[in-house]
mmCIF file of C-alpha atoms in Angstrom:
data_model
loop_
_atom_site.group_PDB
_atom_site.id
_atom_site.type_symbol
_atom_site.label_atom_id
_atom_site.label_comp_id
_atom_site.label_asym_id
_atom_site.label_seq_id
_atom_site.Cartn_x
_atom_site.Cartn_y
_atom_site.Cartn_z
ATOM 1 C CA MET A 1 0.124 -0.200 0.020
ATOM 2 C CA GLY A 2 1.291 4.230 -1.005
ATOM 3 C CA THR A 3 1.275 6.524 1.730
ATOM 4 C CA LYS A 4 -1.276 7.553 4.194
ATOM 5 C CA LEU A 5 -1.989 10.049 2.014
ATOM 6 C CA ALA A 6 -2.223 8.411 -1.057
ATOM 7 C CA ASP A 7 -4.668 6.231 0.405
ATOM 8 C CA GLN A 8 -6.920 8.835 1.903
ATOM 9 C CA GLU A 9 -6.760 10.091 -1.979
ATOM 10 C CA GLN A 10 -8.389 7.000 -2.998
ATOM 11 C CA ALA A 11 -10.436 6.613 -0.514
ATOM 12 C CA THR A 12 -11.997 10.462 -1.737
ATOM 13 C CA ARG A 13 -11.965 9.406 -4.806
ATOM 14 C CA VAL A 14 -13.928 5.786 -4.063
ATOM 15 C CA VAL A 15 -16.637 7.926 -2.658
ATOM 16 C CA ASP A 16 -16.753 10.611 -5.248
ATOM 17 C CA ARG A 17 -17.420 8.301 -7.984
ATOM 18 C CA LEU A 18 -19.808 5.847 -6.022
ATOM 19 C CA LEU A 19 -21.669 9.204 -4.733
ATOM 20 C CA GLU A 20 -22.492 9.656 -8.584
ATOM 21 C CA ALA A 21 -22.931 6.422 -9.314
ATOM 22 C CA TYR A 22 -25.368 5.415 -6.879
ATOM 23 C CA PRO A 23 -26.721 9.059 -5.329
ATOM 24 C CA GLU A 24 -30.083 6.941 -3.301
ATOM 25 C CA SER A 25 -28.184 5.028 -1.833
ATOM 26 C CA THR A 26 -29.264 4.244 1.856
ATOM 27 C CA ILE A 27 -30.355 1.362 4.148
ATOM 28 C CA SER A 28 -32.608 -1.424 2.819
ATOM 29 C CA LEU A 29 -33.853 -2.534 5.540
ATOM 30 C CA THR A 30 -37.166 -1.455 6.939
ATOM 31 C CA TYR A 31 -38.526 -0.400 10.281
ATOM 32 C CA SER A 32 -39.891 2.435 11.549
ATOM 33 C CA ASN A 33 -38.355 3.252 15.298
ATOM 34 C CA ARG A 34 -35.266 2.267 17.080
ATOM 35 C CA LEU A 35 -36.622 -1.318 18.468
ATOM 36 C CA GLU A 36 -37.871 -2.399 14.775
ATOM 37 C CA LEU A 37 -33.625 -0.977 13.662
ATOM 38 C CA LEU A 38 -32.241 -2.954 15.948
ATOM 39 C CA ILE A 39 -34.134 -6.220 15.656
ATOM 40 C CA ALA A 40 -33.863 -6.210 11.670
ATOM 41 C CA VAL A 41 -30.242 -5.989 12.198
ATOM 42 C CA MET A 42 -30.039 -8.652 14.374
ATOM 43 C CA LEU A 43 -31.557 -10.944 11.895
ATOM 44 C CA SER A 44 -29.756 -9.766 8.464
ATOM 45 C CA ALA A 45 -26.565 -10.721 9.724
ATOM 46 C CA GLN A 46 -25.461 -13.586 7.121
ATOM 47 C CA CYS A 47 -29.326 -13.172 5.384
ATOM 48 C CA THR A 48 -30.228 -10.810 2.936
ATOM 49 C CA ASP A 49 -32.147 -7.788 3.476
ATOM 50 C CA GLU A 50 -34.996 -8.683 1.404
ATOM 51 C CA ARG A 51 -35.878 -11.846 3.313
ATOM 52 C CA VAL A 52 -35.649 -9.572 6.371
ATOM 53 C CA ASN A 53 -37.939 -7.651 5.235
ATOM 54 C CA ALA A 54 -40.612 -9.990 4.225
ATOM 55 C CA VAL A 55 -40.614 -11.874 7.405
ATOM 56 C CA THR A 56 -40.358 -8.104 10.175
ATOM 57 C CA GLU A 57 -43.305 -7.008 7.790
ATOM 58 C CA THR A 58 -45.641 -9.582 9.888
ATOM 59 C CA LEU A 59 -42.656 -9.662 12.950
ATOM 60 C CA PHE A 60 -43.359 -6.154 13.908
ATOM 61 C CA GLU A 61 -47.019 -6.621 13.907
ATOM 62 C CA LYS A 62 -47.218 -8.922 16.565
ATOM 63 C CA TYR A 63 -44.632 -7.835 18.547
ATOM 64 C CA SER A 64 -44.913 -4.086 18.985
ATOM 65 C CA SER A 65 -42.726 -3.658 22.027
ATOM 66 C CA ALA A 66 -39.598 -4.581 23.814
ATOM 67 C CA GLU A 67 -41.853 -5.994 26.294
ATOM 68 C CA ALA A 68 -43.687 -8.069 23.824
ATOM 69 C CA PHE A 69 -40.155 -9.364 22.863
ATOM 70 C CA ALA A 70 -38.815 -9.904 26.286
ATOM 71 C CA ASN A 71 -42.012 -12.181 26.861
ATOM 72 C CA ALA A 72 -41.956 -14.285 23.424
ATOM 73 C CA ASP A 73 -41.943 -17.716 23.736
ATOM 74 C CA GLN A 74 -38.510 -18.910 21.817
ATOM 75 C CA ASP A 75 -39.979 -21.707 20.428
ATOM 76 C CA GLU A 76 -42.547 -19.510 18.710
ATOM 77 C CA LEU A 77 -40.246 -16.526 17.818
ATOM 78 C CA ALA A 78 -38.170 -18.550 16.149
ATOM 79 C CA ASP A 79 -41.022 -20.174 13.937
ATOM 80 C CA ASP A 80 -42.045 -16.389 13.405
ATOM 81 C CA ILE A 81 -38.886 -15.706 12.087
ATOM 82 C CA TYR A 82 -38.383 -18.693 10.223
ATOM 83 C CA GLY A 83 -37.070 -18.112 6.991
ATOM 84 C CA ILE A 84 -33.841 -16.310 8.501
ATOM 85 C CA THR A 85 -30.729 -17.837 8.769
ATOM 86 C CA PHE A 86 -29.784 -19.241 12.308
ATOM 87 C CA HIS A 87 -33.276 -18.108 13.188
ATOM 88 C CA ASN A 88 -33.025 -20.142 16.312
ATOM 89 C CA ASN A 89 -30.364 -18.497 17.935
ATOM 90 C CA LYS A 90 -31.614 -15.397 16.424
ATOM 91 C CA SER A 91 -34.414 -16.134 18.311
ATOM 92 C CA GLY A 92 -32.749 -16.501 21.762
ATOM 93 C CA TYR A 93 -30.522 -13.423 21.080
ATOM 94 C CA ILE A 94 -33.718 -11.381 20.687
ATOM 95 C CA ILE A 95 -35.101 -12.239 23.464
ATOM 96 C CA SER A 96 -32.544 -11.920 25.694
ATOM 97 C CA ALA A 97 -31.212 -8.232 24.627
ATOM 98 C CA THR A 98 -35.287 -7.550 24.735
ATOM 99 C CA THR A 99 -34.659 -8.525 28.228
ATOM 100 C CA THR A 100 -32.024 -6.063 29.473
ATOM 101 C CA ILE A 101 -33.357 -3.244 27.257
ATOM 102 C CA VAL A 102 -36.691 -3.889 29.390
ATOM 103 C CA GLU A 103 -34.749 -4.123 32.830
ATOM 104 C CA GLU A 104 -32.171 -2.022 32.250
ATOM 105 C CA HIS A 105 -33.007 0.906 29.848
ATOM 106 C CA ASP A 106 -36.683 1.151 30.608
ATOM 107 C CA GLY A 107 -37.592 -0.645 27.125
ATOM 108 C CA ALA A 108 -35.919 2.036 24.891
ATOM 109 C CA VAL A 109 -32.943 0.986 22.697
ATOM 110 C CA PRO A 110 -29.480 2.269 24.216
ATOM 111 C CA ASP A 111 -27.739 4.955 22.602
ATOM 112 C CA THR A 112 -23.769 4.171 23.901
ATOM 113 C CA MET A 113 -21.506 1.758 21.861
ATOM 114 C CA SER A 114 -20.942 -0.121 24.904
ATOM 115 C CA GLU A 115 -23.882 -0.116 25.746
ATOM 116 C CA LEU A 116 -25.537 -1.605 22.383
ATOM 117 C CA THR A 117 -22.810 -4.151 22.376
ATOM 118 C CA ASP A 118 -23.698 -5.441 25.701
ATOM 119 C CA LEU A 119 -26.616 -6.759 24.399
ATOM 120 C CA SER A 120 -27.005 -10.158 23.752
ATOM 121 C CA GLY A 121 -26.332 -10.829 19.656
ATOM 122 C CA VAL A 122 -24.687 -7.289 19.125
ATOM 123 C CA GLY A 123 -21.863 -6.909 17.979
ATOM 124 C CA ARG A 124 -20.028 -4.109 16.832
ATOM 125 C CA LYS A 125 -21.792 -3.912 13.251
ATOM 126 C CA THR A 126 -24.996 -3.815 14.491
ATOM 127 C CA ALA A 127 -24.086 -1.343 17.330
ATOM 128 C CA ASN A 128 -23.252 1.072 14.483
ATOM 129 C CA VAL A 129 -26.362 0.700 12.603
ATOM 130 C CA VAL A 130 -28.161 1.346 15.302
ATOM 131 C CA LEU A 131 -26.464 4.360 16.419
ATOM 132 C CA GLN A 132 -26.050 5.689 12.649
ATOM 133 C CA HIS A 133 -30.035 5.237 11.814
ATOM 134 C CA GLY A 134 -31.648 4.911 14.762
ATOM 135 C CA HIS A 135 -29.637 7.755 17.103
ATOM 136 C CA ASP A 136 -28.133 10.200 14.190
ATOM 137 C CA ILE A 137 -24.726 9.334 15.792
ATOM 138 C CA VAL A 138 -21.991 7.989 13.536
ATOM 139 C CA GLU A 139 -18.787 7.093 15.316
ATOM 140 C CA GLY A 140 -17.426 4.340 13.049
ATOM 141 C CA ILE A 141 -18.268 2.559 9.808
ATOM 142 C CA VAL A 142 -20.023 -0.548 9.279
ATOM 143 C CA VAL A 143 -18.066 -3.387 7.536
ATOM 144 C CA ASP A 144 -20.289 -5.877 6.147
ATOM 145 C CA THR A 145 -19.062 -8.763 3.506
ATOM 146 C CA HIS A 146 -19.525 -6.146 0.867
ATOM 147 C CA VAL A 147 -17.561 -3.183 2.612
ATOM 148 C CA GLN A 148 -14.791 -6.009 3.834
ATOM 149 C CA ARG A 149 -14.678 -7.265 0.019
ATOM 150 C CA ILE A 150 -14.306 -4.236 -1.935
ATOM 151 C CA SER A 151 -12.366 -2.208 0.360
ATOM 152 C CA ARG A 152 -9.362 -4.914 0.479
ATOM 153 C CA ARG A 153 -9.989 -5.295 -3.344
ATOM 154 C CA LEU A 154 -9.512 -1.219 -3.660
ATOM 155 C CA GLY A 155 -6.052 -1.754 -0.804
ATOM 156 C CA LEU A 156 -7.748 0.425 1.298
ATOM 157 C CA THR A 157 -6.746 -2.815 3.831
ATOM 158 C CA GLU A 158 -4.512 -5.336 4.067
ATOM 159 C CA ASN A 159 -6.641 -7.128 6.786
ATOM 160 C CA GLU A 160 -9.198 -9.909 7.153
ATOM 161 C CA ARG A 161 -11.186 -9.097 10.267
ATOM 162 C CA PRO A 162 -13.869 -6.062 10.675
ATOM 163 C CA GLU A 163 -12.410 -4.408 13.633
ATOM 164 C CA ARG A 164 -9.257 -4.060 12.108
ATOM 165 C CA ILE A 165 -10.409 -3.201 8.366
ATOM 166 C CA GLU A 166 -12.815 -0.519 10.676
ATOM 167 C CA GLU A 167 -9.789 1.139 12.005
ATOM 168 C CA ASP A 168 -8.085 1.178 8.789
ATOM 169 C CA LEU A 169 -10.876 2.825 6.872
ATOM 170 C CA MET A 170 -11.684 5.367 9.291
ATOM 171 C CA GLU A 171 -8.321 6.679 8.876
ATOM 172 C CA LEU A 172 -8.615 6.951 5.447
ATOM 173 C CA VAL A 173 -12.453 7.738 4.249
ATOM 174 C CA PRO A 174 -13.410 10.893 5.297
ATOM 175 C CA GLU A 175 -15.436 11.284 8.110
ATOM 176 C CA SER A 176 -18.708 12.957 6.429
ATOM 177 C CA HIS A 177 -18.516 10.284 4.826
ATOM 178 C CA TRP A 178 -18.487 7.829 7.016
ATOM 179 C CA GLN A 179 -22.101 6.369 7.018
ATOM 180 C CA GLN A 180 -22.909 6.574 3.609
ATOM 181 C CA TYR A 181 -19.765 4.774 2.378
ATOM 182 C CA THR A 182 -21.105 1.665 3.895
ATOM 183 C CA HIS A 183 -24.378 2.211 1.861
ATOM 184 C CA LEU A 184 -21.997 2.878 -1.653
ATOM 185 C CA LEU A 185 -20.101 -0.166 -1.274
ATOM 186 C CA ILE A 186 -22.734 -2.561 -0.722
ATOM 187 C CA ASP A 187 -25.127 -1.415 -3.759
ATOM 188 C CA HIS A 188 -21.905 -1.641 -6.037
ATOM 189 C CA GLY A 189 -21.192 -4.885 -4.258
ATOM 190 C CA ARG A 190 -24.579 -5.940 -5.227
ATOM 191 C CA ALA A 191 -24.632 -4.676 -8.797
ATOM 192 C CA VAL A 192 -20.957 -4.452 -9.974
ATOM 193 C CA CYS A 193 -18.397 -5.753 -7.769
ATOM 194 C CA THR A 194 -19.491 -9.253 -6.963
ATOM 195 C CA ALA A 195 -18.111 -11.793 -4.463
ATOM 196 C CA ARG A 196 -17.409 -14.773 -7.375
ATOM 197 C CA ASN A 197 -17.405 -12.497 -10.552
ATOM 198 C CA PRO A 198 -17.166 -9.255 -10.588
ATOM 199 C CA SER A 199 -18.054 -6.847 -13.867
ATOM 200 C CA CYS A 200 -14.948 -5.567 -14.110
ATOM 201 C CA GLU A 201 -15.682 -3.842 -17.139
ATOM 202 C CA ASP A 202 -19.057 -2.278 -16.020
ATOM 203 C CA CYS A 203 -17.075 -0.507 -12.309
ATOM 204 C CA VAL A 204 -16.829 3.397 -12.425
ATOM 205 C CA LEU A 205 -13.785 2.357 -10.021
ATOM 206 C CA GLU A 206 -12.139 0.245 -12.401
ATOM 207 C CA ASP A 207 -8.705 2.523 -13.049
ATOM 208 C CA LEU A 208 -8.390 3.232 -9.522
ATOM 209 C CA CYS A 209 -8.499 -0.708 -8.717
ATOM 210 C CA PRO A 210 -5.573 -2.580 -8.580
ATOM 211 C CA SER A 211 -7.644 -6.180 -8.396
ATOM 212 C CA SER A 212 -8.936 -5.378 -11.761
ATOM 213 C CA LYS A 213 -9.204 -8.585 -13.807
ATOM 214 C CA LEU A 214 -8.796 -5.923 -17.452
ATOM 215 C CA ASP A 215 -5.670 -6.229 -19.117
ATOM 216 C CA HIS A 216 -5.062 -2.280 -19.612
ATOM 217 C CA ASP A 217 -2.328 -2.914 -22.536
ATOM 218 C CA VAL A 218 -4.317 -5.388 -24.016
ATOM 219 C CA ASP A 219 -7.434 -2.937 -23.816
ATOM 220 C CA LEU A 220 -5.465 -0.226 -25.013
ATOM 221 C CA ALA A 221 -4.286 -2.358 -27.887
ATOM 222 C CA ALA A 222 -7.918 -3.213 -28.658
ATOM 223 C CA ASN A 223 -9.169 0.275 -29.274
ATOM 224 C CA ASP A 224 -6.422 1.823 -30.721
ATOM 225 C CA PRO A 225 -7.779 2.900 -34.387
ATOM 226 C CA TRP A 226 -4.550 2.300 -35.963
#
């Protein structure tokens, strides 16, 4: 990797281009309050947002408060979220987390990283999403699989663990774009820079990307009219 300044300039160019390519980029989970956001993000771990939204459409009608989730029968809740990856485990996490919210936070979703990550099933990634979109507090960058994959491909980090990747990105990405960076890379990862077969020929970042599959010399020769 180059100097820190060069990497910062690279990150800024990445954000600028993706903002132009995906001007409407935002969170794709459906929720109407902080509790629903928390539950939706917990369910989204290793599961598509589309599947989560389909399940929560009826889930949030049945369980309308932290108390309702905390008092739920775990087997019944597991059935209610059937189709979600690891639904049995997540039902237990949800009941435990909402019990803590009821007993220690008067039923309100807490607004600090430490209090959120103390909840069962809530790691830093989930806590960052809840802080950013539920409390308008941005103190980090959400590192999901798209952010992890594309940031490494772009040479913005060489780390593999999300916590270390977040630390690297926070030094490079302008703080004003920490929240949007995640959504931009998610959209780009779904549309172009997929895990198995990225469409480098369609990528607005191709000329910036050290992982591009394209042979620039061959491309230039093929396009040379002489």
